PDB file of C-alpha atoms and ligand atoms in Angstrom:
ATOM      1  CA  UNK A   1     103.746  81.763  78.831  1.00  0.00           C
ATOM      2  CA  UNK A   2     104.458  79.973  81.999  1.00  0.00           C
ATOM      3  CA  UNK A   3     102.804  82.508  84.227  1.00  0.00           C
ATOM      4  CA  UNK A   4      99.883  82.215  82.575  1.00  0.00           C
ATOM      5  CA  UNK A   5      96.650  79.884  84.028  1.00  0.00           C
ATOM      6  CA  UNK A   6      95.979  77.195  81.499  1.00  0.00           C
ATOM      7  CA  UNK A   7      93.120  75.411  83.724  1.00  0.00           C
ATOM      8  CA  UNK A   8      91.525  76.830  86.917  1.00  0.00           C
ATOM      9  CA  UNK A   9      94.691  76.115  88.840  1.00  0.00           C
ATOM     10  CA  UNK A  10      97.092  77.912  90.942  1.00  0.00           C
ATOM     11  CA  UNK A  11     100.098  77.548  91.987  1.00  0.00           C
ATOM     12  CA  UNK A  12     100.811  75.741  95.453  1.00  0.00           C
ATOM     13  CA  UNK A  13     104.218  75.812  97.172  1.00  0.00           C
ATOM     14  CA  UNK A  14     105.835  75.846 100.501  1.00  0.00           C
ATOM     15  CA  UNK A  15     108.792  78.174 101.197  1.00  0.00           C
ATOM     16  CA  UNK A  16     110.818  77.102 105.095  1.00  0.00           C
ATOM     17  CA  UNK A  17     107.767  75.386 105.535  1.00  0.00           C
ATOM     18  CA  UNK A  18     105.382  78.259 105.562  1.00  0.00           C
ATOM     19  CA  UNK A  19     102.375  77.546 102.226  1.00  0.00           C
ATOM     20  CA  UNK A  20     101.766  79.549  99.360  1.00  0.00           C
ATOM     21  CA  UNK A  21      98.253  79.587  97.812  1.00  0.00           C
ATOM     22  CA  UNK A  22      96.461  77.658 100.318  1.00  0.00           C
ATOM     23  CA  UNK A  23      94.483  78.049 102.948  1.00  0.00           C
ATOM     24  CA  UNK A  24      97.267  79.734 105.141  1.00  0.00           C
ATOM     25  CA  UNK A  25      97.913  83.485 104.103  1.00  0.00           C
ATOM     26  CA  UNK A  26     101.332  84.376 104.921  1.00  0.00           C
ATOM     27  CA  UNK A  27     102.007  87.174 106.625  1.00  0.00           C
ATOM     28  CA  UNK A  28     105.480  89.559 105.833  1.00  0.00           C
ATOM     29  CA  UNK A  29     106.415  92.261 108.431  1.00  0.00           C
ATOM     30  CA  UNK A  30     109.200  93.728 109.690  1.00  0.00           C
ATOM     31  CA  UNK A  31     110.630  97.814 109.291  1.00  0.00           C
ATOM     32  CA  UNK A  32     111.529  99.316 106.023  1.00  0.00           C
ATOM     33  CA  UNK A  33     115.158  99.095 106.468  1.00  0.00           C
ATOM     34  CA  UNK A  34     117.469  97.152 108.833  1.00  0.00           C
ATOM     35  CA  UNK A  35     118.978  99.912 110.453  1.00  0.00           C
ATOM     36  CA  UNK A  36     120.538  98.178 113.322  1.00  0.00           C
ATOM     37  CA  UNK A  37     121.194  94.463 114.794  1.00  0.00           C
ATOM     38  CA  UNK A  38     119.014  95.750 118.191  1.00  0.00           C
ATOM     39  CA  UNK A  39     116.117  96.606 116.061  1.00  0.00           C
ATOM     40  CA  UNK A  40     116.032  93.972 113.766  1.00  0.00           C
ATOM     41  CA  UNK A  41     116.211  91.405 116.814  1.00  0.00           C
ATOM     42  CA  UNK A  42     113.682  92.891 118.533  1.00  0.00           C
ATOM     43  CA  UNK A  43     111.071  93.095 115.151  1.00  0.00           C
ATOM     44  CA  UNK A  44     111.627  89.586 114.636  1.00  0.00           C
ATOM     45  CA  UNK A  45     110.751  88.509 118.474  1.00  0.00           C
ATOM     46  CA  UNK A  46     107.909  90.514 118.637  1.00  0.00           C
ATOM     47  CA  UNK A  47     106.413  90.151 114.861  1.00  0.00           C
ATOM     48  CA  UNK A  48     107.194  86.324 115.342  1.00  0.00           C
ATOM     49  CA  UNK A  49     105.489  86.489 118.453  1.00  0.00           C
ATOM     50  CA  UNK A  50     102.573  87.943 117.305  1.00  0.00           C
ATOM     51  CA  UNK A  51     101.902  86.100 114.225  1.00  0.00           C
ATOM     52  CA  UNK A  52     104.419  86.941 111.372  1.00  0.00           C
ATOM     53  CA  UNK A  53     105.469  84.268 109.221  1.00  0.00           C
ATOM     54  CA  UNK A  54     108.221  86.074 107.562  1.00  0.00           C
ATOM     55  CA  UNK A  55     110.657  88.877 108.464  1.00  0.00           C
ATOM     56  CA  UNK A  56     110.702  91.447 105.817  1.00  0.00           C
ATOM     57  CA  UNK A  57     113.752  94.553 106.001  1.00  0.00           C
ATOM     58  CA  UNK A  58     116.092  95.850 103.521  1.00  0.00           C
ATOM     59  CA  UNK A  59     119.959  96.085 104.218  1.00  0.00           C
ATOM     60  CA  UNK A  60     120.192  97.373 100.540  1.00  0.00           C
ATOM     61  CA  UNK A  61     117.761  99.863  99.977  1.00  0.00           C
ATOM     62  CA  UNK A  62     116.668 101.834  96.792  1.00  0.00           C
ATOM     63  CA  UNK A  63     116.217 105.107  98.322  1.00  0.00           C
ATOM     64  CA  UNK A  64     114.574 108.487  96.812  1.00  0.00           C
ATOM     65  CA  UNK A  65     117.103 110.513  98.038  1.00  0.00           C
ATOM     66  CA  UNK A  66     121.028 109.746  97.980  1.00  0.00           C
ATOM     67  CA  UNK A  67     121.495 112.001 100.971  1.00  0.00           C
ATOM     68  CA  UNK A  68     119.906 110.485 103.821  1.00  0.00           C
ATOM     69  CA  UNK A  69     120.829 107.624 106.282  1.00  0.00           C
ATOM     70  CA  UNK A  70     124.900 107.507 104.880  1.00  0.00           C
ATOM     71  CA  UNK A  71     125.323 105.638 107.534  1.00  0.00           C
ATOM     72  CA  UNK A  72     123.215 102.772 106.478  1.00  0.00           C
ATOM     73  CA  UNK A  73     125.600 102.261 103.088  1.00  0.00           C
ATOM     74  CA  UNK A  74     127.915 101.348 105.715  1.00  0.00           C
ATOM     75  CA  UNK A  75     126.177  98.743 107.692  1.00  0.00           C
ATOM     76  CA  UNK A  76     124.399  96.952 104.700  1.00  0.00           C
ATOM     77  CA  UNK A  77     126.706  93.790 104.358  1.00  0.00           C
ATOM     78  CA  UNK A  78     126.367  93.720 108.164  1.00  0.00           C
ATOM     79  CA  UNK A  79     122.263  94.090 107.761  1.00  0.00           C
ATOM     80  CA  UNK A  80     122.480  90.975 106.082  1.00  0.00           C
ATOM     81  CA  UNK A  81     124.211  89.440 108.873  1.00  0.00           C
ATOM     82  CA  UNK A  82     122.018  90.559 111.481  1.00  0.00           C
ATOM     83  CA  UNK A  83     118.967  89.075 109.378  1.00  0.00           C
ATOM     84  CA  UNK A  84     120.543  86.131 109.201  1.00  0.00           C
ATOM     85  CA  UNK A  85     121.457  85.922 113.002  1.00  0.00           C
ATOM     86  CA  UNK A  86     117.996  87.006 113.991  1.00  0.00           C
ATOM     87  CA  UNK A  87     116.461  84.250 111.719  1.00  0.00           C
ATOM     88  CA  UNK A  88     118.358  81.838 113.772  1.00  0.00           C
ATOM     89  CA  UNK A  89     117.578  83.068 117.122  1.00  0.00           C
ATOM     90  CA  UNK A  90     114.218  83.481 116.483  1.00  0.00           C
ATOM     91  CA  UNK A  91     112.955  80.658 113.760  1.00  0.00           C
ATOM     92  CA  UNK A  92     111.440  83.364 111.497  1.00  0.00           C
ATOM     93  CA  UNK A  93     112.373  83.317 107.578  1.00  0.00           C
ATOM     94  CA  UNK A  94     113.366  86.087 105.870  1.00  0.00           C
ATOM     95  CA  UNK A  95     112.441  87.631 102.814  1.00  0.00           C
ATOM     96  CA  UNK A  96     115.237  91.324 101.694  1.00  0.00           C
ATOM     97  CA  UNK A  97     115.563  93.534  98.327  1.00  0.00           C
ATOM     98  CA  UNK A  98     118.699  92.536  96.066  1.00  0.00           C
ATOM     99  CA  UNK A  99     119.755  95.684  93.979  1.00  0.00           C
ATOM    100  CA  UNK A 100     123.300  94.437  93.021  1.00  0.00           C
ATOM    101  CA  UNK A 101     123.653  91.103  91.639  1.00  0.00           C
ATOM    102  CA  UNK A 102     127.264  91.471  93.030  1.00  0.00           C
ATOM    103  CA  UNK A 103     125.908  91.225  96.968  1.00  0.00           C
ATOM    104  CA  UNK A 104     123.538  88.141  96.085  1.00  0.00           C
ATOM    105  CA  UNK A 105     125.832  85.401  97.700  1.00  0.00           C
ATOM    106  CA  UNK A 106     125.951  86.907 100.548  1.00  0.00           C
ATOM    107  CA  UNK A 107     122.169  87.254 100.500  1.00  0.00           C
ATOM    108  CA  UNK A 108     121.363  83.900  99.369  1.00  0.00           C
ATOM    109  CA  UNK A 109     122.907  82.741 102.637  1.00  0.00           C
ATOM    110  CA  UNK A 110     120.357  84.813 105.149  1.00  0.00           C
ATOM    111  CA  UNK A 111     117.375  84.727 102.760  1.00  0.00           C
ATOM    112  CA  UNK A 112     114.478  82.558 102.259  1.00  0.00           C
ATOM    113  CA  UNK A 113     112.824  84.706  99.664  1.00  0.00           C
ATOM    114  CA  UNK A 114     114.691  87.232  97.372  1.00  0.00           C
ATOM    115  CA  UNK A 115     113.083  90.602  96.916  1.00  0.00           C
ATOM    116  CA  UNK A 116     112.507  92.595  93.392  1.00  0.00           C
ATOM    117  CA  UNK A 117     111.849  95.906  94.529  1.00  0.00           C
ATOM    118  CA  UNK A 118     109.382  97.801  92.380  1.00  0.00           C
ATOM    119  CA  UNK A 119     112.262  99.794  90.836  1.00  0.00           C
ATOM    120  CA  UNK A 120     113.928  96.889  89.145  1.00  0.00           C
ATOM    121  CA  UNK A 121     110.872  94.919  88.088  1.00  0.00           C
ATOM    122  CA  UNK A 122     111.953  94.990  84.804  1.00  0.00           C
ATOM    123  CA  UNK A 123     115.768  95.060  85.380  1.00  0.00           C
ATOM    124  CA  UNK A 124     115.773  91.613  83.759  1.00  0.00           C
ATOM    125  CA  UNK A 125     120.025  91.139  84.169  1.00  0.00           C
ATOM    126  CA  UNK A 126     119.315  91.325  87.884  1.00  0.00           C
ATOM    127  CA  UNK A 127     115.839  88.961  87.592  1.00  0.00           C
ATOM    128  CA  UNK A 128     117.529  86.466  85.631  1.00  0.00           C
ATOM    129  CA  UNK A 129     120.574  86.412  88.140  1.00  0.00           C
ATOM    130  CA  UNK A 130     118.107  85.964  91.004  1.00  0.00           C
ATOM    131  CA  UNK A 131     115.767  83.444  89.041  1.00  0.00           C
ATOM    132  CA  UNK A 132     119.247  81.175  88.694  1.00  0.00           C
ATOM    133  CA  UNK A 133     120.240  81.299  92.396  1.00  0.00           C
ATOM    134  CA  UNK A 134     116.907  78.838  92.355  1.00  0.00           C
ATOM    135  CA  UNK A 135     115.717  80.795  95.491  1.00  0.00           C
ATOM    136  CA  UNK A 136     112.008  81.813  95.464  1.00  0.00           C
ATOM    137  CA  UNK A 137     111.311  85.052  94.387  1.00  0.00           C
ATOM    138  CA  UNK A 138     109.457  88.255  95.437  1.00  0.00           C
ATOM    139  CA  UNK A 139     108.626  90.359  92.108  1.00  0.00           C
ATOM    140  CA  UNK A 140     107.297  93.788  93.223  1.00  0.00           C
ATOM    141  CA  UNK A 141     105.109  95.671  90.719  1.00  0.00           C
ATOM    142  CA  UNK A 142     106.782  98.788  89.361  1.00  0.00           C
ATOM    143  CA  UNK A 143     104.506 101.944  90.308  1.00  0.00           C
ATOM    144  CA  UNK A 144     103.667 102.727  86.235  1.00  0.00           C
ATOM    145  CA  UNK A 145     103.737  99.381  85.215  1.00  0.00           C
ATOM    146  CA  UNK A 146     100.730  97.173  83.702  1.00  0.00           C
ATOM    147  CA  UNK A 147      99.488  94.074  84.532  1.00  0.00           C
ATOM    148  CA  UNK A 148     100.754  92.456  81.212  1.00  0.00           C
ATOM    149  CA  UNK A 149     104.597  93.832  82.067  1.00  0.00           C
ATOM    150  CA  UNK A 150     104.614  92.548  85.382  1.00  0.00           C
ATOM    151  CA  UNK A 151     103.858  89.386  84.254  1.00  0.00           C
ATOM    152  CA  UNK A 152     106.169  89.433  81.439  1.00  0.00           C
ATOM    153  CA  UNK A 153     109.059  90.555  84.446  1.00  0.00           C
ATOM    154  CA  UNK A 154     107.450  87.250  85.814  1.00  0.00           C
ATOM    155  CA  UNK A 155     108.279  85.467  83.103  1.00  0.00           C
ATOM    156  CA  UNK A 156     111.946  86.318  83.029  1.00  0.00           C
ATOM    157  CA  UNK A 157     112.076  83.900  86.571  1.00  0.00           C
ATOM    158  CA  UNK A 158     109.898  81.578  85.295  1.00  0.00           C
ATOM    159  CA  UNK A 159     111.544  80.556  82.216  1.00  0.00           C
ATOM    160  CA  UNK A 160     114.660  79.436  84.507  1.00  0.00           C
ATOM    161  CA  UNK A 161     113.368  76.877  85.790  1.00  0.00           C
ATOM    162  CA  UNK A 162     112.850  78.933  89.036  1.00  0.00           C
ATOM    163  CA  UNK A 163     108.574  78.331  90.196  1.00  0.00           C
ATOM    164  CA  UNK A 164     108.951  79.846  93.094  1.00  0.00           C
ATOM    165  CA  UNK A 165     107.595  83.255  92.086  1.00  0.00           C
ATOM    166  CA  UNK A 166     104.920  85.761  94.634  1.00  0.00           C
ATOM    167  CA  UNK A 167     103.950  88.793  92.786  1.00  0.00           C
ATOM    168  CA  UNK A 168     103.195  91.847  95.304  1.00  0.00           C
ATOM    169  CA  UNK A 169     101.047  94.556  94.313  1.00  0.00           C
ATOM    170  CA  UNK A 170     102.436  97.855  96.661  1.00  0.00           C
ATOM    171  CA  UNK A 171     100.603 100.676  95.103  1.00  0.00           C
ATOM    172  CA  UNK A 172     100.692 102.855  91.566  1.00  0.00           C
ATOM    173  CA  UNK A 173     101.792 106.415  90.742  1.00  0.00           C
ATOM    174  CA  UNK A 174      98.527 108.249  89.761  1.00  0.00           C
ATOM    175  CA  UNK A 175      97.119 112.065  90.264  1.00  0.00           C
ATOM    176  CA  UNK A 176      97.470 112.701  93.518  1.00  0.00           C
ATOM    177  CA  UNK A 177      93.712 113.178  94.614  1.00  0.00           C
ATOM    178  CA  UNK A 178      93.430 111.948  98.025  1.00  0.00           C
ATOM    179  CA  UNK A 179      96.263 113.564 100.297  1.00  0.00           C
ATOM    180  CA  UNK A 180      99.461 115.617  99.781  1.00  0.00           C
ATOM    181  CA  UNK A 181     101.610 112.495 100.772  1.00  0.00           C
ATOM    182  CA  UNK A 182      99.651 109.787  99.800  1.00  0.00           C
ATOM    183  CA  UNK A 183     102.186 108.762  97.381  1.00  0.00           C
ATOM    184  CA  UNK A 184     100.244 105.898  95.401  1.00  0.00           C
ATOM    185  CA  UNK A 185      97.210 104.036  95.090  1.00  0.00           C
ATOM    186  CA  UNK A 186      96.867 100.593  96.246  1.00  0.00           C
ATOM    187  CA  UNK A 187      95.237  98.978  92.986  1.00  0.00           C
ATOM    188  CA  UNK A 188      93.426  96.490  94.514  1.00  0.00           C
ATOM    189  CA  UNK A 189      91.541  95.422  91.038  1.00  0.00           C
ATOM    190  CA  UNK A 190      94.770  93.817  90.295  1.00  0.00           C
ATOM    191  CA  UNK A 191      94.551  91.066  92.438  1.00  0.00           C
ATOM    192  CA  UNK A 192      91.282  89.594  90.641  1.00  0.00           C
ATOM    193  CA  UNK A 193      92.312  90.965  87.201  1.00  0.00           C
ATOM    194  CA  UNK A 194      95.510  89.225  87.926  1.00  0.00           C
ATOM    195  CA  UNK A 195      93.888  86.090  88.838  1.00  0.00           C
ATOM    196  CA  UNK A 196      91.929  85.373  86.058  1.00  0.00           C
ATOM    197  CA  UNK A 197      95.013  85.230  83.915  1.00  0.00           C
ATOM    198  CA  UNK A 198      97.482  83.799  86.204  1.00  0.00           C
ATOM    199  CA  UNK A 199      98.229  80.220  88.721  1.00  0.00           C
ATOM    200  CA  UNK A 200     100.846  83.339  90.539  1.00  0.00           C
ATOM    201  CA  UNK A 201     100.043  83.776  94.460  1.00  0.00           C
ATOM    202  CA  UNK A 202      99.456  87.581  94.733  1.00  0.00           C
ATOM    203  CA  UNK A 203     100.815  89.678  97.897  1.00  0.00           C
ATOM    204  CA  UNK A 204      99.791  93.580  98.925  1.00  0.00           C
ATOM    205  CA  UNK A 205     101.844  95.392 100.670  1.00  0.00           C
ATOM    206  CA  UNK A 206      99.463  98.241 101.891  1.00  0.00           C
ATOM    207  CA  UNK A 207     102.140  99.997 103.764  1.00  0.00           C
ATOM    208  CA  UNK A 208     104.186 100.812 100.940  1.00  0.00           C
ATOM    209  CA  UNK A 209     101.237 101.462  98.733  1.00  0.00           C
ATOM    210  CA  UNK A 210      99.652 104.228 101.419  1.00  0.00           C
ATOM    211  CA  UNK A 211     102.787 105.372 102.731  1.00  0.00           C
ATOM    212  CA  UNK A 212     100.389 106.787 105.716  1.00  0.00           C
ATOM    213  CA  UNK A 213      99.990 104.426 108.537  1.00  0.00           C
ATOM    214  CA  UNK A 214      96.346 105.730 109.298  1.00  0.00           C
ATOM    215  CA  UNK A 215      94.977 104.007 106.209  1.00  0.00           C
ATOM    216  CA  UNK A 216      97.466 100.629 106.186  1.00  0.00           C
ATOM    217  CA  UNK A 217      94.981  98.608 108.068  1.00  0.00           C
ATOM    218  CA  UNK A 218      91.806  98.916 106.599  1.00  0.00           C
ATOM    219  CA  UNK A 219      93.701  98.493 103.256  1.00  0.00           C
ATOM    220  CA  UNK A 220      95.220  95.545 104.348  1.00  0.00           C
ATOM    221  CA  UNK A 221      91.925  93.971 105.445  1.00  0.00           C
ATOM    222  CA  UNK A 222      90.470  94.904 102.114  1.00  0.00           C
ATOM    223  CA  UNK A 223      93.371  93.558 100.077  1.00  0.00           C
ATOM    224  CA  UNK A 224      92.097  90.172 101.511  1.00  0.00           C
ATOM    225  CA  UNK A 225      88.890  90.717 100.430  1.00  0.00           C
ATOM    226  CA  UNK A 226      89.627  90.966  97.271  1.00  0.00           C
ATOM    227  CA  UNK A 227      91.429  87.612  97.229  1.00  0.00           C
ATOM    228  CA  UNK A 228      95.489  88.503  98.289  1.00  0.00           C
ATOM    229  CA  UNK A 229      97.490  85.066  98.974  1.00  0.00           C
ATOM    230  CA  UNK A 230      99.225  87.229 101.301  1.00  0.00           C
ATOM    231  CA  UNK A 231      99.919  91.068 103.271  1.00  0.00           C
ATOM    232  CA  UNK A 232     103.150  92.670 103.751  1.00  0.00           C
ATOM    233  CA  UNK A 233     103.347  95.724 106.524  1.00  0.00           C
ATOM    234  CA  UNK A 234     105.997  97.662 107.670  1.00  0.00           C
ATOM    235  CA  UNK A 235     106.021  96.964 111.552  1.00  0.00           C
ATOM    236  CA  UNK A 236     107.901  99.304 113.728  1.00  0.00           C
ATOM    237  CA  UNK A 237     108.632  99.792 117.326  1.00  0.00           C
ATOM    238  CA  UNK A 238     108.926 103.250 117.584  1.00  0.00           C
ATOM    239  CA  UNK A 239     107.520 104.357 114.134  1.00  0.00           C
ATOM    240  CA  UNK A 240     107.476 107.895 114.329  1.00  0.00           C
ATOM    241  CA  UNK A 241     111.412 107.362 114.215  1.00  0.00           C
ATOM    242  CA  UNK A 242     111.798 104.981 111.285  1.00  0.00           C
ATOM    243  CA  UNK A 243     114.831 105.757 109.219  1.00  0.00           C
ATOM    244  CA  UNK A 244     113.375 105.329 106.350  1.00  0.00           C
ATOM    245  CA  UNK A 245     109.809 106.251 105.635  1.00  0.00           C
ATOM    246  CA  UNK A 246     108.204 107.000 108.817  1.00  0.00           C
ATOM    247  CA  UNK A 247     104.669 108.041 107.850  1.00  0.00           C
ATOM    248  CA  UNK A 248     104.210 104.509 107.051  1.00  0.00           C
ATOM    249  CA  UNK A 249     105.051 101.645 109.288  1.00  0.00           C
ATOM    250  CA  UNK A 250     102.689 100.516 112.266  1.00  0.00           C
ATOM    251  CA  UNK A 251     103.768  99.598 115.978  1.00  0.00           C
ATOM    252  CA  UNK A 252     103.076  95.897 117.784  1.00  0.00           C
ATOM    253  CA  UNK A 253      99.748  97.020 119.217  1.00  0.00           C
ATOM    254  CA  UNK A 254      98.284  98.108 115.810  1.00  0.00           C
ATOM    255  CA  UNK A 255     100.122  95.011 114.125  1.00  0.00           C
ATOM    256  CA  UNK A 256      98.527  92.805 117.283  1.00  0.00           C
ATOM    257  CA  UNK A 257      95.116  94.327 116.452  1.00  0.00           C
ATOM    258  CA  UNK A 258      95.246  93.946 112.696  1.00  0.00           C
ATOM    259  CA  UNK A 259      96.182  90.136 112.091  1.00  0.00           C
ATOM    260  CA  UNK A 260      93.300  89.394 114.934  1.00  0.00           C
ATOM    261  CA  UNK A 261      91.193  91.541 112.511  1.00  0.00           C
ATOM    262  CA  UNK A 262      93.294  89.853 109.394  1.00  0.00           C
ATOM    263  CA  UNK A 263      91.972  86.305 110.612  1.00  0.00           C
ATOM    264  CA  UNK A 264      88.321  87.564 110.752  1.00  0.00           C
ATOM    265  CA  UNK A 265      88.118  89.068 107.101  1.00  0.00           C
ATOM    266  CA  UNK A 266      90.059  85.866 106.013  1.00  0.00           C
ATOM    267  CA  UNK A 267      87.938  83.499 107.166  1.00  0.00           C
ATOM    268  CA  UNK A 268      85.269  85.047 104.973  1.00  0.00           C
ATOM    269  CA  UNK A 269      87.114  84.033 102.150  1.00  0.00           C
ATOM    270  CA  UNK A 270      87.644  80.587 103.419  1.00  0.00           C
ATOM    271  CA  UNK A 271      91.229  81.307 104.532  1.00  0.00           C
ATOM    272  CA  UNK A 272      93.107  81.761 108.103  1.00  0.00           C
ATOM    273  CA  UNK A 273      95.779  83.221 109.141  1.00  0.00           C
ATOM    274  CA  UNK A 274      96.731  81.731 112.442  1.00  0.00           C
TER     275      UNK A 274
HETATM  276  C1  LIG B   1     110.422  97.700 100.255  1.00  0.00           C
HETATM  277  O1  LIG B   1     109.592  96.787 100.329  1.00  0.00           O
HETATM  278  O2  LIG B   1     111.248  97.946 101.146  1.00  0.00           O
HETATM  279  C2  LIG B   1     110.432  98.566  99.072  1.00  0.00           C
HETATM  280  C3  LIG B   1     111.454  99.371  98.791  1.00  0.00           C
HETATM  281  O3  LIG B   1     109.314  98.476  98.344  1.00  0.00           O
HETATM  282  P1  LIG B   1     108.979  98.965  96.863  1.00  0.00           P
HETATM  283  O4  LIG B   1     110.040  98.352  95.985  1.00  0.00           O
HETATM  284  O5  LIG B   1     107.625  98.412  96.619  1.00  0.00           O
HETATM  285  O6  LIG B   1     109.033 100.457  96.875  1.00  0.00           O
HETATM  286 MN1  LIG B   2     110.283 101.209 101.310  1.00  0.00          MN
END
């Protein structure tokens, strides 16, 4: 097993110049889908701006529903495109979901980091195909899935050749106990459990995880307590009219406030943020 720790090491790697597992944790925000070139541009000035180190958004999106936002199947060959062209203007990486190993050309042209989205974790034609573009890798943890079959997913990357790989904990389907739309639990337990088996940098994604913007910052200050190499948050300028998902994503000022409060939890743990 390749993902698995052999001595008390972990893995250390740079991706457009931003670290992985050191002292540095990145930071991945940006909305839940790119739903146009004006708001992509301005999420990547003003994320950048604030902190960011990568741009996160999804031109092809795995969505609950097949009826909203036809308009976005449309406009998701031209999403990648406007990733790519506010990358460039602004100097931010980007990290977006590949369903389709059909589009991933065209997205190994705009992005710095592939995404797995939880729903093809173990879709291992479509891990393999990314793991052999040789492009680092984003596995997200399926909602049902265990610690030991993430890692195996992790595996299927691994065993290519490809080391690049961040595994990102977003939340798992359990009763719902806590709120109507609280739609999974962030399992936070998995980021030490995780680590005592594997040299794998760990990311949470709190916003996904929630999927109530109320609760996405103290979650994401608690996911680096308990030891994330990294946060992903939806960020949103207007987010009570997100396409996708609204409940979730938080606006600049909340983002602003949260990575100033990031940087204090981190340095706890002997990390920084910026
Ligand atoms: C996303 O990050 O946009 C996404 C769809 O996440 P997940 O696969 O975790 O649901
Ligand atoms: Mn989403």
């Amino acid at each position: 097993m390749v993902a698995k720790k052999t001595k008390n090491h972990t893995s250390k790697f740079k991706i457009s110049g931003v670290e992985f597992g050191g002292k540095t944790l990145p930071i991945f925000a940006g909305p839940n889908m790119v739903e146009s070139k004006k708001l992509i541009f301005d999420v990547a000035k003003n994320v950048k701006k604030i902190g960011a180190h990568f741009l996160r958004g999804g031109a092809f999106k795995p969505l609950t529903f097949p009826y909203r936002s036809k308009k976005y199947n449309e406009t998701r060959e031209e999403g990648i495109q406007w990733l790519g062209e506010a990358k460039r203007k602004y100097k931010i990486p980007v990290i977006t979901e590949v369903m389709e190993e059909k589009f991933l050309p065209l997205i190994c042209e705009v992005a710095d980091i592939l995404q797995i989205g939880s729903r093809n974790m173990q879709n291992y034609p479509l891990i393999t195909a990314c793991a052999k573009t040789g492009k680092p890798i984003m596995l997200k943890r399926h909602y049902g899935s265990s610690l030991r079959d993430w890692l195996g997913a992790a595996e299927y990357i691994l065993i290519e050749g490809n080391k690049k790989v961040i595994l990102c904990e977003r939340g798992v389907s359990v009763p719902h106990t806590h709120r109507t739309t609280s739609r999974f639990l962030l399992d936070l337990q998995v980021v030490p459990a995780a680590k005592e088996i594997t040299h794998l940098p760990i990311v949470v994604d709190p916003s996904h995880a929630t999927f109530w913007r109320p609760w996405v910052s103290s979650m994401a200050l608690a996911s680096i307590a308990s030891g994330a190499d990294g946060i992903m948050l939806e960020v949103h300028p207007d987010p009570k009219n997100s396409a996708v998902d609204p409940l979730q994503p938080i606006d600049y000022s909340d983002f602003k406030k949260l990575i100033l409060n990031m940087n204090k939890v981190a340095k706890i743990v002997n990390k920084k943020i910026i």
